[in-house]
Short mmCIF file of C-alpha atoms in Angstrom, two decimals:
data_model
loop_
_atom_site.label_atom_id
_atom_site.label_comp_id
_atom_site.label_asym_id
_atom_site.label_seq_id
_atom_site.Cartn_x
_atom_site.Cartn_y
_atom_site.Cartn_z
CA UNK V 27 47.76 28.97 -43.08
CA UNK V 28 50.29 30.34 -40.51
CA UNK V 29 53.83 31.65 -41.19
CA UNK V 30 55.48 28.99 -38.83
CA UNK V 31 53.55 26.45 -40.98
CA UNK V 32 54.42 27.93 -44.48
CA UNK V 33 57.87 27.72 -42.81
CA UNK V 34 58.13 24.33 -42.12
CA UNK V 35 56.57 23.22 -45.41
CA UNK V 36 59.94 25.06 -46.97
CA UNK V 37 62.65 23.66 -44.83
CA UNK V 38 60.35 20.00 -45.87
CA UNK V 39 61.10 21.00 -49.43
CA UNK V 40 64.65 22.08 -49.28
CA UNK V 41 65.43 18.95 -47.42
CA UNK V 42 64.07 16.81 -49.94
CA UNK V 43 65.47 18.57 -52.75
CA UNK V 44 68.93 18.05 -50.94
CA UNK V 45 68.51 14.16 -50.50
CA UNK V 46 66.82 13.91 -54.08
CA UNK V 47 70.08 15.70 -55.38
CA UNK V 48 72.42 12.90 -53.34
CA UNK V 49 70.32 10.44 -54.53
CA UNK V 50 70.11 11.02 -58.49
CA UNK V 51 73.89 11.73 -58.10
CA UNK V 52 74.39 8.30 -56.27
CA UNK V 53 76.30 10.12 -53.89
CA UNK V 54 75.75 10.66 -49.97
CA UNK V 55 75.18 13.46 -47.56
CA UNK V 56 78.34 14.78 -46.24
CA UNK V 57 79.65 14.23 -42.59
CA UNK V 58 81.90 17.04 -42.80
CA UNK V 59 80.67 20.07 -41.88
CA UNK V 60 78.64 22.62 -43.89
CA UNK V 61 76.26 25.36 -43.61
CA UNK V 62 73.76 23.91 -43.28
CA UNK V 63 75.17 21.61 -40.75
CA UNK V 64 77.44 23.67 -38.59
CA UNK V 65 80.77 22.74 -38.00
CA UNK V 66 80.57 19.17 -36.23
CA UNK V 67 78.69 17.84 -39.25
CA UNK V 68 75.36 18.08 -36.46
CA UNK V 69 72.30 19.24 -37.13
CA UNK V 70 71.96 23.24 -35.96
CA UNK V 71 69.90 24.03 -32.80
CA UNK V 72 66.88 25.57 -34.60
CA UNK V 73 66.61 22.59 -36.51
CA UNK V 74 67.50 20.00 -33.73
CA UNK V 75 65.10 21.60 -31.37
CA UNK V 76 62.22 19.78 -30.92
CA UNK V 77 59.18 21.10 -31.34
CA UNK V 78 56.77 21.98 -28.79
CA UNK V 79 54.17 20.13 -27.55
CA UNK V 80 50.57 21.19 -27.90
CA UNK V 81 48.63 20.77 -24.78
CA UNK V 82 44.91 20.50 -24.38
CA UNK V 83 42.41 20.44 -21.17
CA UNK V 84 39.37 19.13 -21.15
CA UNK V 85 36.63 20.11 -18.51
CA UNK V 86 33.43 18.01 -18.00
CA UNK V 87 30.37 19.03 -15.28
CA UNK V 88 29.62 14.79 -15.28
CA UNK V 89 31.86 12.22 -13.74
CA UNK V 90 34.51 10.71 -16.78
CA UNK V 91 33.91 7.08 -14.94
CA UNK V 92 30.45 6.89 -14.37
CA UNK V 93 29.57 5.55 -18.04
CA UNK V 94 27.65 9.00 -18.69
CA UNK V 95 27.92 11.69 -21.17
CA UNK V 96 30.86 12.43 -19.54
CA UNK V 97 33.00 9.25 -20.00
CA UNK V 98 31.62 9.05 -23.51
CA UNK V 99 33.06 12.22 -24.70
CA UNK V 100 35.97 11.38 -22.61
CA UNK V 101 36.52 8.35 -24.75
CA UNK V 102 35.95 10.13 -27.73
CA UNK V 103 39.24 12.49 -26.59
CA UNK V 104 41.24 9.36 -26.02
CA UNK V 105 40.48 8.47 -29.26
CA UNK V 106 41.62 11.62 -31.46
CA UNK V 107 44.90 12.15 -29.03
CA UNK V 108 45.66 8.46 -30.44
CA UNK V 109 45.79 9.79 -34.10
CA UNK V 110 47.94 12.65 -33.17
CA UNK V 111 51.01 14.03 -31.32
CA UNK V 112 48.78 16.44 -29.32
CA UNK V 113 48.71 15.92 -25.24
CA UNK V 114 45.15 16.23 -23.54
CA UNK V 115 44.21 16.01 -20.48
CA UNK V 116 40.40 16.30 -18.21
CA UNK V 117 39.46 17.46 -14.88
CA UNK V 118 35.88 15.99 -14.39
CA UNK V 119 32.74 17.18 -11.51
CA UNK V 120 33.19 20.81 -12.09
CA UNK V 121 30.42 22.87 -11.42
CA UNK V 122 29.47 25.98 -13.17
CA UNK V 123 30.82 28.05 -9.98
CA UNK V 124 34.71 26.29 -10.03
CA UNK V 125 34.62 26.18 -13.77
CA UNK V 126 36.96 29.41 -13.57
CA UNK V 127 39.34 27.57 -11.48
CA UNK V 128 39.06 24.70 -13.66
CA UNK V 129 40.47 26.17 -16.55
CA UNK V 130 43.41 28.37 -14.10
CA UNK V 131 44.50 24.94 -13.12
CA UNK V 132 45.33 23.78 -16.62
CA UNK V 133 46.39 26.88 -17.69
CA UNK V 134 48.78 26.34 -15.13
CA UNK V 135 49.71 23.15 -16.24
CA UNK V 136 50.50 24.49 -19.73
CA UNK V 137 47.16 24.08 -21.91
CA UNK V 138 47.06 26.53 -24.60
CA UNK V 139 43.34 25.13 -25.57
CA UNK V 140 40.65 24.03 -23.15
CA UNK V 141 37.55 22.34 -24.30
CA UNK V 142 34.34 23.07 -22.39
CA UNK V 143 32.53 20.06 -22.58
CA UNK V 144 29.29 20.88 -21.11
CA UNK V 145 26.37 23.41 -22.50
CA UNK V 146 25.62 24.47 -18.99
CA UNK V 147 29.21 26.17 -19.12
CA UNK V 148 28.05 28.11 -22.11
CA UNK V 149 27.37 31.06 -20.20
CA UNK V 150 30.39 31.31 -17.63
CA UNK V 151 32.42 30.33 -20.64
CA UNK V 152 31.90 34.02 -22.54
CA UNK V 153 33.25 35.61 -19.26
CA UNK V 154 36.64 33.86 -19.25
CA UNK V 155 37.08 33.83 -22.36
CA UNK V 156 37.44 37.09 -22.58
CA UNK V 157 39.44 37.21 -19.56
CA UNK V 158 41.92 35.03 -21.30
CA UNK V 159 42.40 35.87 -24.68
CA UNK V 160 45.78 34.23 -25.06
CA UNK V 161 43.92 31.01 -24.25
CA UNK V 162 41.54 28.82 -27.14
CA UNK V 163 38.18 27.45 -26.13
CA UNK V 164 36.31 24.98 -27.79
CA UNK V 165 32.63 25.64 -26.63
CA UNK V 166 30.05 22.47 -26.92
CA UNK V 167 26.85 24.30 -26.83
CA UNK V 168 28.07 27.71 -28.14
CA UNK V 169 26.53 29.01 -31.58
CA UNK V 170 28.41 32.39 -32.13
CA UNK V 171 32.35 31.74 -32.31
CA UNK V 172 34.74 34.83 -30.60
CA UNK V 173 37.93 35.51 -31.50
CA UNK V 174 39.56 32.74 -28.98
CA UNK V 175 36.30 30.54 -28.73
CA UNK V 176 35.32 27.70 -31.32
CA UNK V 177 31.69 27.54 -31.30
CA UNK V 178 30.28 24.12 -31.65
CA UNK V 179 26.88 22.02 -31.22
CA UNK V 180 25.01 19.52 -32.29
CA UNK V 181 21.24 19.39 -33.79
CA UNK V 182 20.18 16.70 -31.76
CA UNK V 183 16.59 16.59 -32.17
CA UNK V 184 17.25 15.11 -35.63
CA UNK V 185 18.38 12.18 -33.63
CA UNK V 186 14.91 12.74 -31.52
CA UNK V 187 12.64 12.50 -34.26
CA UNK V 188 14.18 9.31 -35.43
CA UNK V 189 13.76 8.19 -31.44
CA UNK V 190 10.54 9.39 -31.66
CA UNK V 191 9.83 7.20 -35.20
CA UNK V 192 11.35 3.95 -33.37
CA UNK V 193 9.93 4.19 -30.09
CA UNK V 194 6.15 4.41 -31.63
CA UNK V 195 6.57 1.88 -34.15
CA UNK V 196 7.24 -0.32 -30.69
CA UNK V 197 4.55 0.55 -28.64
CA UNK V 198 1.61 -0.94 -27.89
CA UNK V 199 -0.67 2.10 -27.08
CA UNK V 200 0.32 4.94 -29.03
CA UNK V 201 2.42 6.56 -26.00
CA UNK V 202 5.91 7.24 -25.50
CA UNK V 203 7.47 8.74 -22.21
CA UNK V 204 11.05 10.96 -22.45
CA UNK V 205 13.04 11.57 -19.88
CA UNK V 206 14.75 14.52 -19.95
CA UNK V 207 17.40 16.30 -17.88
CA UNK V 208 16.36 19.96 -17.90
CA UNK V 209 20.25 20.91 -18.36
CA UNK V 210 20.83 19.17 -22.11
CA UNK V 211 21.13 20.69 -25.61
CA UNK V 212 18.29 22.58 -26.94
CA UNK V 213 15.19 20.05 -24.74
CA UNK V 214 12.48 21.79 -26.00
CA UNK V 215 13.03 21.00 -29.99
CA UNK V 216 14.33 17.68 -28.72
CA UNK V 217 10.79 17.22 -27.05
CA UNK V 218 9.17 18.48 -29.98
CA UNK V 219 10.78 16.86 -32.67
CA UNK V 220 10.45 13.47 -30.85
CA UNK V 221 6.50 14.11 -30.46
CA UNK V 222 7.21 15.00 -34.55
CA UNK V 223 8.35 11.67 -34.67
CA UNK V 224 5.73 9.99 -33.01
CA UNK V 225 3.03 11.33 -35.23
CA UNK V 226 4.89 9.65 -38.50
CA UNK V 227 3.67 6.50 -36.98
CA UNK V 228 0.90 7.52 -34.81
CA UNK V 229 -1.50 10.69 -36.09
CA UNK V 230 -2.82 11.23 -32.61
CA UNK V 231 0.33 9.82 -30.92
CA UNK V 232 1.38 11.22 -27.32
CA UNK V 233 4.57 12.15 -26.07
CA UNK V 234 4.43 12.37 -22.13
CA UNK V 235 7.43 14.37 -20.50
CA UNK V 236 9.51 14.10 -17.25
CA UNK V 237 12.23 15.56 -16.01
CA UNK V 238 14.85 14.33 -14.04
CA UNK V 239 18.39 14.34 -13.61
CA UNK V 240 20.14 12.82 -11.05
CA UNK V 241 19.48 8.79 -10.58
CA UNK V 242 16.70 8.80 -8.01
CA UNK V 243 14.61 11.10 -9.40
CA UNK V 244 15.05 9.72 -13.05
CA UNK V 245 13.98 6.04 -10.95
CA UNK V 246 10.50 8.29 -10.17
CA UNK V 247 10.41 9.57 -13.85
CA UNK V 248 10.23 6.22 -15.33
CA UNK V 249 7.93 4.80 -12.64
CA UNK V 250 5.40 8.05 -13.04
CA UNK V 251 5.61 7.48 -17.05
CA UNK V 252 4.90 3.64 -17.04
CA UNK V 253 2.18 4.53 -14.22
CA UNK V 254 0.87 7.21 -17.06
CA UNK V 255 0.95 4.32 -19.88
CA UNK V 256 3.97 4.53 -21.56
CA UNK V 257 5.37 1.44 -22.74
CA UNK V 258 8.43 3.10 -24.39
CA UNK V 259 10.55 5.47 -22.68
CA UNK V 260 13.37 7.70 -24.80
CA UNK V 261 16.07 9.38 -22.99
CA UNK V 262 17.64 12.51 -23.19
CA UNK V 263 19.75 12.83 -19.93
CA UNK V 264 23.12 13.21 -18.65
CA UNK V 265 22.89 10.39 -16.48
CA UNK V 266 22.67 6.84 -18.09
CA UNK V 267 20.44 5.72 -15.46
CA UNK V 268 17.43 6.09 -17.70
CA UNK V 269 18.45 2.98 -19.57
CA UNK V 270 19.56 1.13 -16.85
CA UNK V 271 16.38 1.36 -14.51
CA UNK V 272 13.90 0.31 -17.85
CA UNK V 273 16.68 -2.45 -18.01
CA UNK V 274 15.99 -3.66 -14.69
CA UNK V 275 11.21 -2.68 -14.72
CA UNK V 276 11.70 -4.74 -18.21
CA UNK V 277 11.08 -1.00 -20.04
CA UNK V 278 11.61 -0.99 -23.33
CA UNK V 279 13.82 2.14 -23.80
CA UNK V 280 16.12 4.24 -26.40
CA UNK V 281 18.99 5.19 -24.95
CA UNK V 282 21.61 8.89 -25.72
CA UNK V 283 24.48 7.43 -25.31
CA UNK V 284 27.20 5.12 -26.94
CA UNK V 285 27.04 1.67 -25.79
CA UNK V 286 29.12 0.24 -28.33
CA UNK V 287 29.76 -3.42 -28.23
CA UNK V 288 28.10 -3.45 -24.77
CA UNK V 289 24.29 -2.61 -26.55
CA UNK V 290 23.63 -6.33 -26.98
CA UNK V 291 23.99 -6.58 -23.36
CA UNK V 292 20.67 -4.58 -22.47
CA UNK V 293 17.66 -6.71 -23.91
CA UNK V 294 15.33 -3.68 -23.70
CA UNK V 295 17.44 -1.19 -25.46
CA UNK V 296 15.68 -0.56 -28.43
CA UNK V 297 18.66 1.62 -30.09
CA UNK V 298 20.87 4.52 -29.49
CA UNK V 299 21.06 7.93 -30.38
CA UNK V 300 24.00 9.82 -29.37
CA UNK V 301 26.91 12.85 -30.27
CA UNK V 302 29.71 11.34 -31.60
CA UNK V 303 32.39 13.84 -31.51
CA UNK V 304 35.64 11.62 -32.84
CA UNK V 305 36.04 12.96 -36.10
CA UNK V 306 35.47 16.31 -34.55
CA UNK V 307 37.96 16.27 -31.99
CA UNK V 308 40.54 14.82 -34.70
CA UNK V 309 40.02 17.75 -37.11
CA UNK V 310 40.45 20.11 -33.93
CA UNK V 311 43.43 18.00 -33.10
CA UNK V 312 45.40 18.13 -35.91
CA UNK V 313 44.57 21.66 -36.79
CA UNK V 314 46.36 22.54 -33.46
CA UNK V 315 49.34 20.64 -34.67
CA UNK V 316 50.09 22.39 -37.83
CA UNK V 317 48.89 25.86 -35.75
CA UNK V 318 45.90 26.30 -38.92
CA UNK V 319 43.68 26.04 -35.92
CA UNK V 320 41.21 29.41 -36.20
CA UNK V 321 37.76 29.59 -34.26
CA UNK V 322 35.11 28.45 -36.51
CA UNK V 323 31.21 27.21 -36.11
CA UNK V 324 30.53 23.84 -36.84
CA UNK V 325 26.85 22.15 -36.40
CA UNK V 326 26.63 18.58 -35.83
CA UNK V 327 23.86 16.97 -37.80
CA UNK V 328 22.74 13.21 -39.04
CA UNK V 329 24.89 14.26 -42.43
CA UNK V 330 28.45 14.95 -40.87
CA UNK V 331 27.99 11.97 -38.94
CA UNK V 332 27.97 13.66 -35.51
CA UNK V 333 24.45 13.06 -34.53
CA UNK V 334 24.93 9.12 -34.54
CA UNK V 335 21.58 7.08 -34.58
CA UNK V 336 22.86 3.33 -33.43
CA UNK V 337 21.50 0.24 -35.40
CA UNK V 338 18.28 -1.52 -34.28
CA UNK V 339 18.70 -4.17 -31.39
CA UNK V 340 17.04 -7.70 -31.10
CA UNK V 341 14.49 -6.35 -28.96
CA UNK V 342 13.07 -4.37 -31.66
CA UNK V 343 9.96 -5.30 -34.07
CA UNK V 344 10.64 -6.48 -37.32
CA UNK V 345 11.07 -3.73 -39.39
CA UNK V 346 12.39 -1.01 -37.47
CA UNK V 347 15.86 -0.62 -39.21
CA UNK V 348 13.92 -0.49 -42.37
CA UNK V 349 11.90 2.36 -41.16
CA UNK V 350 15.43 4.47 -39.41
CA UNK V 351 17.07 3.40 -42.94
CA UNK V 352 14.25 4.86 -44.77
CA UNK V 353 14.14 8.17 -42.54
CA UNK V 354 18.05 9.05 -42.00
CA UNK V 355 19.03 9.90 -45.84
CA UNK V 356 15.89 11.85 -46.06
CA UNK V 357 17.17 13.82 -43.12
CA UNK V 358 20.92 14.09 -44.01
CA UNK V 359 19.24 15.60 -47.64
CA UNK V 360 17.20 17.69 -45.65
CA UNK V 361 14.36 15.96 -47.58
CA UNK V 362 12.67 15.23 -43.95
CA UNK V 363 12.84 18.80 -42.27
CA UNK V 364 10.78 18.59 -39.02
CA UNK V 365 9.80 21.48 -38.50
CA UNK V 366 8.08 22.50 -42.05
CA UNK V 367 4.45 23.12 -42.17
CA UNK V 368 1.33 23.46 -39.91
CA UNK V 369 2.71 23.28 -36.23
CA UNK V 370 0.36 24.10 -33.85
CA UNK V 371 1.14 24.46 -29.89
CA UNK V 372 -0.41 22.18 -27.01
CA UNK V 373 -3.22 24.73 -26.86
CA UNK V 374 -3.90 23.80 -30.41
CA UNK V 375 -2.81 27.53 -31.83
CA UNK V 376 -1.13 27.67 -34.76
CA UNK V 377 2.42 28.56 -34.46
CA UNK V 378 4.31 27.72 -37.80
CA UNK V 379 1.95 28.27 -41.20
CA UNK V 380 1.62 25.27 -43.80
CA UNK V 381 3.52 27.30 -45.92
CA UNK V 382 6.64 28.00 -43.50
CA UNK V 383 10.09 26.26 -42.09
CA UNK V 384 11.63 27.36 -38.99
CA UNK V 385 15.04 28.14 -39.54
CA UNK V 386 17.80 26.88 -37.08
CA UNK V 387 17.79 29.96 -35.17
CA UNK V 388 14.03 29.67 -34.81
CA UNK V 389 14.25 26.21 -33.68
CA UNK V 390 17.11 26.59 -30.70
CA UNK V 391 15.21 29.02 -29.67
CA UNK V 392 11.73 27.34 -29.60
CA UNK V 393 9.66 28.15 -25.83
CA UNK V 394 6.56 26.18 -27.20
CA UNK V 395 5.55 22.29 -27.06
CA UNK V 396 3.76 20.83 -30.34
CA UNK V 397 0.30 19.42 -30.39
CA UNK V 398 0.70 15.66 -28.60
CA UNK V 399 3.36 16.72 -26.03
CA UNK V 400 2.16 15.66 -22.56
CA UNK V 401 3.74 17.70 -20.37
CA UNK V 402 1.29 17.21 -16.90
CA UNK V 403 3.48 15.12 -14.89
CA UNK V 404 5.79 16.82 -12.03
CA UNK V 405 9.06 17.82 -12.49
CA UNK V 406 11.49 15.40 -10.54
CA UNK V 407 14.39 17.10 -10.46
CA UNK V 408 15.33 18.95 -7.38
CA UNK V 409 16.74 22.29 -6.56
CA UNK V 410 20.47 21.76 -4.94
CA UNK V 411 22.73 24.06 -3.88
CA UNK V 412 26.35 23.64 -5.95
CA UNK V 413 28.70 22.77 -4.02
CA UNK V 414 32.73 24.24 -4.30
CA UNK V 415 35.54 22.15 -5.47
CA UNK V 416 38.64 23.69 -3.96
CA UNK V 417 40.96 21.20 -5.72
CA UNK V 418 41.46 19.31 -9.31
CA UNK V 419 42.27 16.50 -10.05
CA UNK V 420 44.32 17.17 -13.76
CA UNK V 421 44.04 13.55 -15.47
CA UNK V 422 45.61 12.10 -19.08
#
């Protein structure tokens, strides 16, 4: 707890002390001036002055208005700044190269915080921070916290092996496509645990892999898996394109992002499973307001709520919520680790004993696919050269 905080706490007390005193006495405050007044019977500067607003920016690699990642965290911000007196504000499309500029421009504009909302900023992230230590970052995809950087992610392949569970339990044919975008949170344990998942309903199930990112190649991803036999298709992109092109081939797909009311909409959406960062952003919110804000860790996980797996939608087979319903408090207890036991790689070596668990650590940085990851198909995704924003838009 901070000094300015323990101070206002005290002048809270006094001041109810004083009007407790009026009131017990049944008499009222004074209008002539005192000490603590002044002379005019008004309140005294320090006292009068209000206090300062906190100001946070926001910067996001995806567009906040093309129903992406991007607008769904962007949402989430909207959300928290609803509960609170804090000001935030986004500048959206920034590339890795601008994302210097990014956060000049709303240092400029008076944010004393700036949220990096991408992992692919991770990197460029450690550099500025350092460069502006009288700045706070919140990192999304950062493990190790600094003195002026909040490190925060999420374990998202716990939401992958419940994908994983659901999509095999509605296929025909014992195979399951993913789409991935190469640029995501951790892809290889989400590709593994989703494989992980597989095999709970399917011993020799297969998990075939493509990656894709923007919306045409992701259109060749899901056209190369159904051509390969999948008949469910999870995604794990940035883009929400997956979902909408199975929506259109008559796919049935599980979607990564928060659909909300709009899920029953899509009558091959299986289910979601996305980050939900509201609660997150509220703490961070309100910490900043009574200045007890100090860089921390924090893991988001099926427990805290931050990992959100969506309900089953009509589209679904009979029993699928009973099976997620079953799984999700055995993972929140840790009862369900994934990665406990024999684990052997696509080459069929063993890489984790019977008798072993892979720490988190371990699992982030995992290089290796499990046994029933298909991983022969092309990568779609191709090479682009960044191009350089020379202006920002700053939005609220």
């Amino acid at each position: 707890m901070t000094a300015g905080w323990l101070k206002k706490i005290s002048a809270i007390l006094a001041l109810c002390m004083t009007i407790g005193c009026f009131s017990a006495c049944g008499g009222e405050a004074p209008t002539e001036g005192t000490a603590e007044t002044g002379e005019t019977g008004e309140a005294s500067t320090s006292e009068a002055e209000e206090k300062e607003v906190v100001k946070v920016g926001y910067i996001f690699m995806g567009d906040c208005d093309d129903e992406g990642t991007a607008a769904r965290d962007n949402i989430q911000r909207i959300a928290a700044c609803a509960h609170t007196d804090v000001k935030s504000y986004y500048i959206d499309n920034v590339t890795i190269t601008d994302f210097p500029k990014a956060v000049d421009k709303l240092v400029e504009y008076g944010c004393t915080y700036i949220v990096s909302a991408s992992p692919r900023f991770t990197n460029v992230l450690t550099d500025v921070a350092g460069k502006n230590m009288n700045i706070n970052f919140i990192s999304y995809g950062a493990r190790i916290r600094t003195v002026n950087v909040y490190a925060y992610t999420d374990q998202m392949y716990e939401g992958a092996y419940v994908a994983g569970m659901a999509a095999a339990y509605n296929s025909n044919n014992e195979k399951v496509g993913i789409v991935v975008d190469p640029e995501m949170l951790y892809t290889t344990p989400v590709i593994n645990a989703a494989a992980l998942g597989i095999q709970l309903v399917y011993t020799d199930g297969e998990l075939v892999t493509a990656f894709a990112s923007e919306d045409d190649e992701i259109h060749k991803a899901v056209d190369a898996l159904y051509k390969k036999g999948c008949d469910v298709i999870i995604s794990y992109t940035e883009s929400p394109e997956t979902v909408e092109y199975c929506e259109k081939k008559g796919i049935k797909v599980i979607g990564n992002h928060d659909y909300g009311a709009d899920t029953e909409n899509y009558d091959n959406l299986l289910l979601t499973v996305y980050p939900d960062h509201d609660s997150f952003y509220l703490a961070q919110f309100k910490q900043m307001d009574l200045e007890t804000w100090e860089p921390e860790t924090f893991v988001g996980t099926v427990a805290n709520g931050a990992v959100a797996v969506s309900a089953a939608q009509d589209c679904a087979k009979d029993g699928t919520q009973d099976i997620i319903n079953a799984l999700l408090p055995k993972l929140a207890t840790g009862d369900a680790y994934i990665f406990k036991g024999e684990l052997k790689n696509t080459s069929g070596n063993i890489m984790i004993q019977q008798s072993s668990m892979m720490d988190p650590a371990e699992v982030y940085a995992m290089s290796w696919y499990v046994l029933g990851v298909n991983n022969e198909l092309d990568v779609f995704v191709e090479q682009k050269t960044e191009l350089e924003i020379n202006d920002f838009e700053i939005v609220e």
